[in-house]
């Protein structure tokens, strides 16, 4: 009876008790969720266009953030450092396509996945040798003041992150829907062979997709780096964004955003209201369990394409 | 000339269905076993046994386990570390509650416990597959390790939160605990690997292995020819977890001596074992062993290489160089031979068969 109380009654009483606190928790969750979404976006872009499950996305986030900080430490102004890092990510996309993806074309998904794990090691090593492995502070001039709205404590930085994510999604949506390259990307995502047949250059498309994913990684790197410092653990947030992907579906950009929000909010609420019942620190696995239960009912995620099997 | 099956006639069905039908293979296996049992313990010193050979044998066992699931049954799993942890913690729990049971039996018993847990976390595989399933198995990884960390019952409310191998003897020989010699622990790990590798080799040739491969290649078609997906997939999860569980028990009792949940971390165990089977070759028992050798030996070689060439190097730099070389090698090997060492060995056999007169 006691257990039932802790699991099913007490948390809701707590919630009803102080709605302001609940609102704060939810908003905190939403903002963390936005950060997860930023990382998940990079995964979705690459998976959509090339069917590669890019495990190195986390390392790309780390690599971009390290490059940015490294350039700024050497006295390069912020705007120039941003452009420089973006250029580095584009060059990286070229190298990855030429050296890794092209010889591995037509291999099975698991082989490509494995190759991206190799890439993950490679990028972590190179980034940390080139720019040092100590924890770095990233300050690109994002305001970081707290203020209150209707008794709810908000942070300017988090709002800024949400704004950036919204702008990024908007830009990507326009890019995918309205431009010729975007249409080509969608065609490739739909059917490689058909896209090739009507003359879409697959190699160029892959370079573009990896470049875009690199720039998304840069944005994610800036936000995470400014929040918690640039260090090795940045590459581990890739693991955190996997349940987000599952929830949203591997192939859906809005899915990545919504999934991120659900995971962010769910995780925070579970930790604060149900955490004590389990002895705390359930944030580590809650997202995965949520995704697992979710998968049992909807295997393709919220917005993923329906999995149709042909024999 | 050396490796030629011409003239080896099989006169009975039993001979035709032997695990190693070619006489050279049988000699080779026998030679490896003689070296492993007779020569290595005499030659190798404490460092080699403890730091290289024992972890190699244990990880080879875990790799065979994962290969049964991923390589043969086609179910991608990232939860190896968790299943190994189940084996280790179950061994600890059983042997502390019932100290009189032979520890070697306890290893096998904890394998069955791990198999049970594997079945539970294999249930989602009936609905989902591929990378979705991989992420679902991550749930097992994080949840099980969290559970072992949080609930004191699993580690007997030990204040340090670790499980330590208690001293255990089998037929008067110390096999576990701080006073067990490296040789004994080496023999135990080796024997487990040999027995279970042979079992796996036979398993994948038979009805069970074939139904796994049918499910892997095309599950809908497999279902139509009468293979039950539920039983087959869950059996794959159970047997794979059994292997991982035994490997996990050995990992703590024959190698580490004492461990906490961090020893079974995703990046420490689950990913390396996955590397082993992909580099070694999916769907190959030999490949699992070769892959384990490569992944275990490579970092040790890279750590010692600067000293060999008299290049003084700060440790963090050499660690990153190690990462770069390992990552580069993985990508390189996949580009050169996506089917892994097992395929290279097959090619070498084809060449040997005709050497030195190819025409």
mmCIF file of N, CA and C in Angstrom, chain B residues 200-286:
data_model
loop_
_atom_site.group_PDB
_atom_site.id
_atom_site.type_symbol
_atom_site.label_atom_id
_atom_site.label_comp_id
_atom_site.label_asym_id
_atom_site.label_seq_id
_atom_site.Cartn_x
_atom_site.Cartn_y
_atom_site.Cartn_z
ATOM 1 N N UNK B 200 29.110 -23.787 -29.352
ATOM 2 C CA UNK B 200 28.540 -22.784 -30.257
ATOM 3 C C UNK B 200 28.713 -23.242 -31.694
ATOM 4 N N UNK B 201 29.896 -23.775 -31.984
ATOM 5 C CA UNK B 201 30.180 -24.245 -33.347
ATOM 6 C C UNK B 201 29.159 -25.295 -33.767
ATOM 7 N N UNK B 202 28.822 -26.193 -32.835
ATOM 8 C CA UNK B 202 27.844 -27.229 -33.154
ATOM 9 C C UNK B 202 26.429 -26.674 -33.208
ATOM 10 N N UNK B 203 26.175 -25.732 -32.322
ATOM 11 C CA UNK B 203 24.845 -25.139 -32.244
ATOM 12 C C UNK B 203 24.466 -24.487 -33.574
ATOM 13 N N UNK B 204 25.420 -23.724 -34.148
ATOM 14 C CA UNK B 204 25.072 -22.959 -35.348
ATOM 15 C C UNK B 204 25.003 -23.854 -36.579
ATOM 16 N N UNK B 205 25.492 -25.105 -36.477
ATOM 17 C CA UNK B 205 25.382 -25.994 -37.631
ATOM 18 C C UNK B 205 24.047 -26.711 -37.645
ATOM 19 N N UNK B 206 23.415 -26.744 -36.495
ATOM 20 C CA UNK B 206 22.220 -27.581 -36.364
ATOM 21 C C UNK B 206 20.935 -26.839 -36.674
ATOM 22 N N UNK B 207 19.845 -27.429 -36.217
ATOM 23 C CA UNK B 207 18.531 -26.871 -36.500
ATOM 24 C C UNK B 207 18.388 -25.455 -35.940
ATOM 25 N N UNK B 208 18.886 -25.282 -34.692
ATOM 26 C CA UNK B 208 18.727 -23.973 -34.043
ATOM 27 C C UNK B 208 19.477 -22.897 -34.817
ATOM 28 N N UNK B 209 20.730 -23.186 -35.130
ATOM 29 C CA UNK B 209 21.526 -22.192 -35.849
ATOM 30 C C UNK B 209 20.926 -21.853 -37.187
ATOM 31 N N UNK B 210 20.417 -22.880 -37.866
ATOM 32 C CA UNK B 210 19.839 -22.613 -39.181
ATOM 33 C C UNK B 210 18.579 -21.787 -39.082
ATOM 34 N N UNK B 211 17.780 -22.041 -38.026
ATOM 35 C CA UNK B 211 16.570 -21.218 -37.905
ATOM 36 C C UNK B 211 16.959 -19.773 -37.566
ATOM 37 N N UNK B 212 18.052 -19.595 -36.779
ATOM 38 C CA UNK B 212 18.521 -18.225 -36.513
ATOM 39 C C UNK B 212 18.893 -17.530 -37.814
ATOM 40 N N UNK B 213 19.666 -18.241 -38.638
ATOM 41 C CA UNK B 213 20.128 -17.605 -39.874
ATOM 42 C C UNK B 213 18.971 -17.293 -40.802
ATOM 43 N N UNK B 214 17.934 -18.161 -40.784
ATOM 44 C CA UNK B 214 16.769 -17.892 -41.619
ATOM 45 C C UNK B 214 16.079 -16.615 -41.162
ATOM 46 N N UNK B 215 15.964 -16.457 -39.830
ATOM 47 C CA UNK B 215 15.353 -15.246 -39.279
ATOM 48 C C UNK B 215 16.182 -14.020 -39.650
ATOM 49 N N UNK B 216 17.500 -14.168 -39.572
ATOM 50 C CA UNK B 216 18.390 -13.048 -39.873
ATOM 51 C C UNK B 216 18.219 -12.615 -41.327
ATOM 52 N N UNK B 217 18.202 -13.605 -42.238
ATOM 53 C CA UNK B 217 18.225 -13.246 -43.648
ATOM 54 C C UNK B 217 16.892 -12.671 -44.117
ATOM 55 N N UNK B 218 15.811 -13.171 -43.614
ATOM 56 C CA UNK B 218 14.507 -12.634 -44.019
ATOM 57 C C UNK B 218 13.461 -13.219 -43.095
ATOM 58 N N UNK B 219 13.022 -12.409 -42.142
ATOM 59 C CA UNK B 219 12.181 -13.001 -41.097
ATOM 60 C C UNK B 219 10.803 -13.416 -41.603
ATOM 61 N N UNK B 220 10.274 -12.639 -42.551
ATOM 62 C CA UNK B 220 8.947 -12.992 -43.052
ATOM 63 C C UNK B 220 8.994 -14.336 -43.764
ATOM 64 N N UNK B 221 10.026 -14.488 -44.611
ATOM 65 C CA UNK B 221 10.159 -15.754 -45.339
ATOM 66 C C UNK B 221 10.375 -16.908 -44.367
ATOM 67 N N UNK B 222 11.167 -16.675 -43.319
ATOM 68 C CA UNK B 222 11.438 -17.716 -42.336
ATOM 69 C C UNK B 222 10.139 -18.152 -41.671
ATOM 70 N N UNK B 223 9.286 -17.169 -41.382
ATOM 71 C CA UNK B 223 8.025 -17.477 -40.727
ATOM 72 C C UNK B 223 7.156 -18.351 -41.642
ATOM 73 N N UNK B 224 7.233 -18.048 -42.936
ATOM 74 C CA UNK B 224 6.387 -18.790 -43.874
ATOM 75 C C UNK B 224 6.836 -20.241 -44.001
ATOM 76 N N UNK B 225 8.160 -20.488 -43.894
ATOM 77 C CA UNK B 225 8.577 -21.882 -43.984
ATOM 78 C C UNK B 225 8.490 -22.587 -42.634
ATOM 79 N N UNK B 226 7.839 -21.957 -41.646
ATOM 80 C CA UNK B 226 7.509 -22.681 -40.431
ATOM 81 C C UNK B 226 8.435 -22.454 -39.264
ATOM 82 N N UNK B 227 9.242 -21.394 -39.303
ATOM 83 C CA UNK B 227 10.075 -21.096 -38.142
ATOM 84 C C UNK B 227 9.317 -20.101 -37.274
ATOM 85 N N UNK B 228 9.244 -20.396 -35.989
ATOM 86 C CA UNK B 228 8.476 -19.500 -35.128
ATOM 87 C C UNK B 228 9.365 -18.361 -34.673
ATOM 88 N N UNK B 229 9.038 -17.119 -35.052
ATOM 89 C CA UNK B 229 9.913 -16.000 -34.714
ATOM 90 C C UNK B 229 10.041 -15.801 -33.205
ATOM 91 N N UNK B 230 8.928 -15.958 -32.482
ATOM 92 C CA UNK B 230 8.962 -15.721 -31.033
ATOM 93 C C UNK B 230 9.990 -16.624 -30.368
ATOM 94 N N UNK B 231 9.837 -17.926 -30.530
ATOM 95 C CA UNK B 231 10.751 -18.850 -29.859
ATOM 96 C C UNK B 231 12.187 -18.669 -30.348
ATOM 97 N N UNK B 232 12.341 -18.509 -31.661
ATOM 98 C CA UNK B 232 13.689 -18.454 -32.215
ATOM 99 C C UNK B 232 14.453 -17.238 -31.712
ATOM 100 N N UNK B 233 13.796 -16.080 -31.763
ATOM 101 C CA UNK B 233 14.478 -14.856 -31.328
ATOM 102 C C UNK B 233 14.774 -14.910 -29.837
ATOM 103 N N UNK B 234 13.788 -15.358 -29.053
ATOM 104 C CA UNK B 234 14.010 -15.397 -27.610
ATOM 105 C C UNK B 234 15.086 -16.415 -27.255
ATOM 106 N N UNK B 235 15.145 -17.520 -27.991
ATOM 107 C CA UNK B 235 16.189 -18.511 -27.746
ATOM 108 C C UNK B 235 17.560 -17.893 -28.046
ATOM 109 N N UNK B 236 17.636 -17.114 -29.117
ATOM 110 C CA UNK B 236 18.898 -16.445 -29.446
ATOM 111 C C UNK B 236 19.301 -15.515 -28.315
ATOM 112 N N UNK B 237 18.330 -14.746 -27.806
ATOM 113 C CA UNK B 237 18.644 -13.841 -26.699
ATOM 114 C C UNK B 237 19.095 -14.632 -25.475
ATOM 115 N N UNK B 238 18.395 -15.751 -25.200
ATOM 116 C CA UNK B 238 18.715 -16.523 -24.007
ATOM 117 C C UNK B 238 20.118 -17.108 -24.102
ATOM 118 N N UNK B 239 20.436 -17.752 -25.218
ATOM 119 C CA UNK B 239 21.738 -18.416 -25.325
ATOM 120 C C UNK B 239 22.856 -17.386 -25.370
ATOM 121 N N UNK B 240 22.625 -16.304 -26.111
ATOM 122 C CA UNK B 240 23.626 -15.242 -26.159
ATOM 123 C C UNK B 240 23.887 -14.685 -24.757
ATOM 124 N N UNK B 241 22.817 -14.431 -24.015
ATOM 125 C CA UNK B 241 22.987 -13.881 -22.672
ATOM 126 C C UNK B 241 23.653 -14.891 -21.750
ATOM 127 N N UNK B 242 23.368 -16.186 -21.975
ATOM 128 C CA UNK B 242 24.034 -17.225 -21.188
ATOM 129 C C UNK B 242 25.551 -17.124 -21.366
ATOM 130 N N UNK B 243 25.987 -17.035 -22.600
ATOM 131 C CA UNK B 243 27.427 -16.909 -22.876
ATOM 132 C C UNK B 243 27.985 -15.644 -22.223
ATOM 133 N N UNK B 244 27.266 -14.534 -22.419
ATOM 134 C CA UNK B 244 27.739 -13.268 -21.849
ATOM 135 C C UNK B 244 27.777 -13.361 -20.326
ATOM 136 N N UNK B 245 26.772 -14.022 -19.741
ATOM 137 C CA UNK B 245 26.725 -14.146 -18.289
ATOM 138 C C UNK B 245 27.913 -14.918 -17.752
ATOM 139 N N UNK B 246 28.232 -16.051 -18.397
ATOM 140 C CA UNK B 246 29.395 -16.826 -17.963
ATOM 141 C C UNK B 246 30.663 -15.986 -18.131
ATOM 142 N N UNK B 247 30.747 -15.273 -19.259
ATOM 143 C CA UNK B 247 31.921 -14.424 -19.484
ATOM 144 C C UNK B 247 32.014 -13.354 -18.404
ATOM 145 N N UNK B 248 30.854 -12.785 -18.031
ATOM 146 C CA UNK B 248 30.859 -11.754 -16.999
ATOM 147 C C UNK B 248 31.314 -12.299 -15.664
ATOM 148 N N UNK B 249 30.846 -13.529 -15.333
ATOM 149 C CA UNK B 249 31.262 -14.155 -14.081
ATOM 150 C C UNK B 249 32.779 -14.354 -14.073
ATOM 151 N N UNK B 250 33.320 -14.846 -15.191
ATOM 152 C CA UNK B 250 34.768 -15.033 -15.280
ATOM 153 C C UNK B 250 35.493 -13.688 -15.214
ATOM 154 N N UNK B 251 34.869 -12.674 -15.820
ATOM 155 C CA UNK B 251 35.472 -11.332 -15.883
ATOM 156 C C UNK B 251 35.786 -10.824 -14.481
ATOM 157 N N UNK B 252 34.839 -11.059 -13.546
ATOM 158 C CA UNK B 252 35.095 -10.613 -12.171
ATOM 159 C C UNK B 252 35.915 -11.647 -11.401
ATOM 160 N N UNK B 253 35.542 -12.951 -11.536
ATOM 161 C CA UNK B 253 36.156 -13.944 -10.654
ATOM 162 C C UNK B 253 37.515 -14.421 -11.135
ATOM 163 N N UNK B 254 37.760 -14.388 -12.443
ATOM 164 C CA UNK B 254 39.056 -14.872 -12.927
ATOM 165 C C UNK B 254 39.967 -13.752 -13.385
ATOM 166 N N UNK B 255 39.420 -12.553 -13.559
ATOM 167 C CA UNK B 255 40.269 -11.499 -14.104
ATOM 168 C C UNK B 255 40.393 -10.309 -13.138
ATOM 169 N N UNK B 256 39.271 -9.621 -12.869
ATOM 170 C CA UNK B 256 39.377 -8.383 -12.096
ATOM 171 C C UNK B 256 39.578 -8.648 -10.600
ATOM 172 N N UNK B 257 38.936 -9.698 -10.071
ATOM 173 C CA UNK B 257 39.029 -9.963 -8.637
ATOM 174 C C UNK B 257 37.958 -9.225 -7.868
ATOM 175 N N UNK B 258 37.797 -7.930 -8.144
ATOM 176 C CA UNK B 258 36.666 -7.218 -7.562
ATOM 177 C C UNK B 258 36.255 -6.132 -8.537
ATOM 178 N N UNK B 259 34.968 -5.816 -8.519
ATOM 179 C CA UNK B 259 34.476 -4.877 -9.527
ATOM 180 C C UNK B 259 33.238 -4.181 -9.024
ATOM 181 N N UNK B 260 32.978 -3.007 -9.569
ATOM 182 C CA UNK B 260 31.678 -2.388 -9.378
ATOM 183 C C UNK B 260 31.043 -2.216 -10.751
ATOM 184 N N UNK B 261 29.864 -1.582 -10.776
ATOM 185 C CA UNK B 261 29.131 -1.591 -12.044
ATOM 186 C C UNK B 261 29.883 -0.860 -13.149
ATOM 187 N N UNK B 262 30.764 0.078 -12.789
ATOM 188 C CA UNK B 262 31.487 0.802 -13.849
ATOM 189 C C UNK B 262 32.302 -0.134 -14.736
ATOM 190 N N UNK B 263 32.708 -1.282 -14.185
ATOM 191 C CA UNK B 263 33.503 -2.224 -14.976
ATOM 192 C C UNK B 263 32.723 -2.749 -16.169
ATOM 193 N N UNK B 264 31.370 -2.656 -16.111
ATOM 194 C CA UNK B 264 30.549 -3.190 -17.194
ATOM 195 C C UNK B 264 29.952 -2.075 -18.041
ATOM 196 N N UNK B 265 30.588 -0.938 -17.993
ATOM 197 C CA UNK B 265 30.118 0.249 -18.676
ATOM 198 C C UNK B 265 29.963 0.019 -20.178
ATOM 199 N N UNK B 266 29.080 0.816 -20.778
ATOM 200 C CA UNK B 266 28.845 0.723 -22.219
ATOM 201 C C UNK B 266 30.136 0.846 -23.012
ATOM 202 N N UNK B 267 30.934 1.857 -22.682
ATOM 203 C CA UNK B 267 32.137 2.108 -23.475
ATOM 204 C C UNK B 267 33.261 1.142 -23.121
ATOM 205 N N UNK B 268 33.201 0.553 -21.902
ATOM 206 C CA UNK B 268 34.248 -0.380 -21.482
ATOM 207 C C UNK B 268 34.019 -1.773 -22.042
ATOM 208 N N UNK B 269 32.755 -2.180 -22.132
ATOM 209 C CA UNK B 269 32.469 -3.574 -22.455
ATOM 210 C C UNK B 269 31.588 -3.712 -23.702
ATOM 211 N N UNK B 270 30.419 -3.085 -23.700
ATOM 212 C CA UNK B 270 29.454 -3.362 -24.763
ATOM 213 C C UNK B 270 30.001 -3.001 -26.138
ATOM 214 N N UNK B 271 30.561 -1.804 -26.253
ATOM 215 C CA UNK B 271 31.080 -1.397 -27.553
ATOM 216 C C UNK B 271 32.286 -2.220 -27.983
ATOM 217 N N UNK B 272 33.291 -2.399 -27.115
ATOM 218 C CA UNK B 272 34.420 -3.234 -27.550
ATOM 219 C C UNK B 272 33.994 -4.615 -28.031
ATOM 220 N N UNK B 273 33.028 -5.239 -27.341
ATOM 221 C CA UNK B 273 32.613 -6.577 -27.780
ATOM 222 C C UNK B 273 31.957 -6.499 -29.156
ATOM 223 N N UNK B 274 31.199 -5.434 -29.379
ATOM 224 C CA UNK B 274 30.599 -5.257 -30.705
ATOM 225 C C UNK B 274 31.692 -5.076 -31.759
ATOM 226 N N UNK B 275 32.734 -4.282 -31.425
ATOM 227 C CA UNK B 275 33.862 -4.118 -32.359
ATOM 228 C C UNK B 275 34.442 -5.478 -32.705
ATOM 229 N N UNK B 276 34.619 -6.305 -31.657
ATOM 230 C CA UNK B 276 35.264 -7.601 -31.868
ATOM 231 C C UNK B 276 34.531 -8.407 -32.921
ATOM 232 N N UNK B 277 33.188 -8.457 -32.797
ATOM 233 C CA UNK B 277 32.497 -9.349 -33.730
ATOM 234 C C UNK B 277 32.422 -8.723 -35.114
ATOM 235 N N UNK B 278 32.399 -7.391 -35.211
ATOM 236 C CA UNK B 278 32.322 -6.805 -36.547
ATOM 237 C C UNK B 278 33.685 -6.895 -37.234
ATOM 238 N N UNK B 279 34.749 -6.586 -36.480
ATOM 239 C CA UNK B 279 36.097 -6.673 -37.055
ATOM 240 C C UNK B 279 36.438 -8.132 -37.332
ATOM 241 N N UNK B 280 36.037 -9.017 -36.430
ATOM 242 C CA UNK B 280 36.357 -10.431 -36.601
ATOM 243 C C UNK B 280 35.524 -11.088 -37.688
ATOM 244 N N UNK B 281 34.292 -10.663 -37.805
ATOM 245 C CA UNK B 281 33.430 -11.246 -38.823
ATOM 246 C C UNK B 281 32.107 -11.652 -38.221
ATOM 247 N N UNK B 282 31.019 -11.044 -38.720
ATOM 248 C CA UNK B 282 29.699 -11.401 -38.212
ATOM 249 C C UNK B 282 29.354 -12.803 -38.683
ATOM 250 N N UNK B 283 28.787 -13.593 -37.796
ATOM 251 C CA UNK B 283 28.401 -14.941 -38.184
ATOM 252 C C UNK B 283 29.581 -15.872 -38.329
ATOM 253 N N UNK B 284 30.553 -15.761 -37.418
ATOM 254 C CA UNK B 284 31.691 -16.671 -37.448
ATOM 255 C C UNK B 284 32.240 -16.843 -36.037
ATOM 256 N N UNK B 285 32.385 -18.103 -35.605
ATOM 257 C CA UNK B 285 32.902 -18.348 -34.266
ATOM 258 C C UNK B 285 34.398 -18.005 -34.224
ATOM 259 N N UNK B 286 35.111 -18.462 -35.258
ATOM 260 C CA UNK B 286 36.536 -18.149 -35.330
ATOM 261 C C UNK B 286 36.738 -16.639 -35.357
#
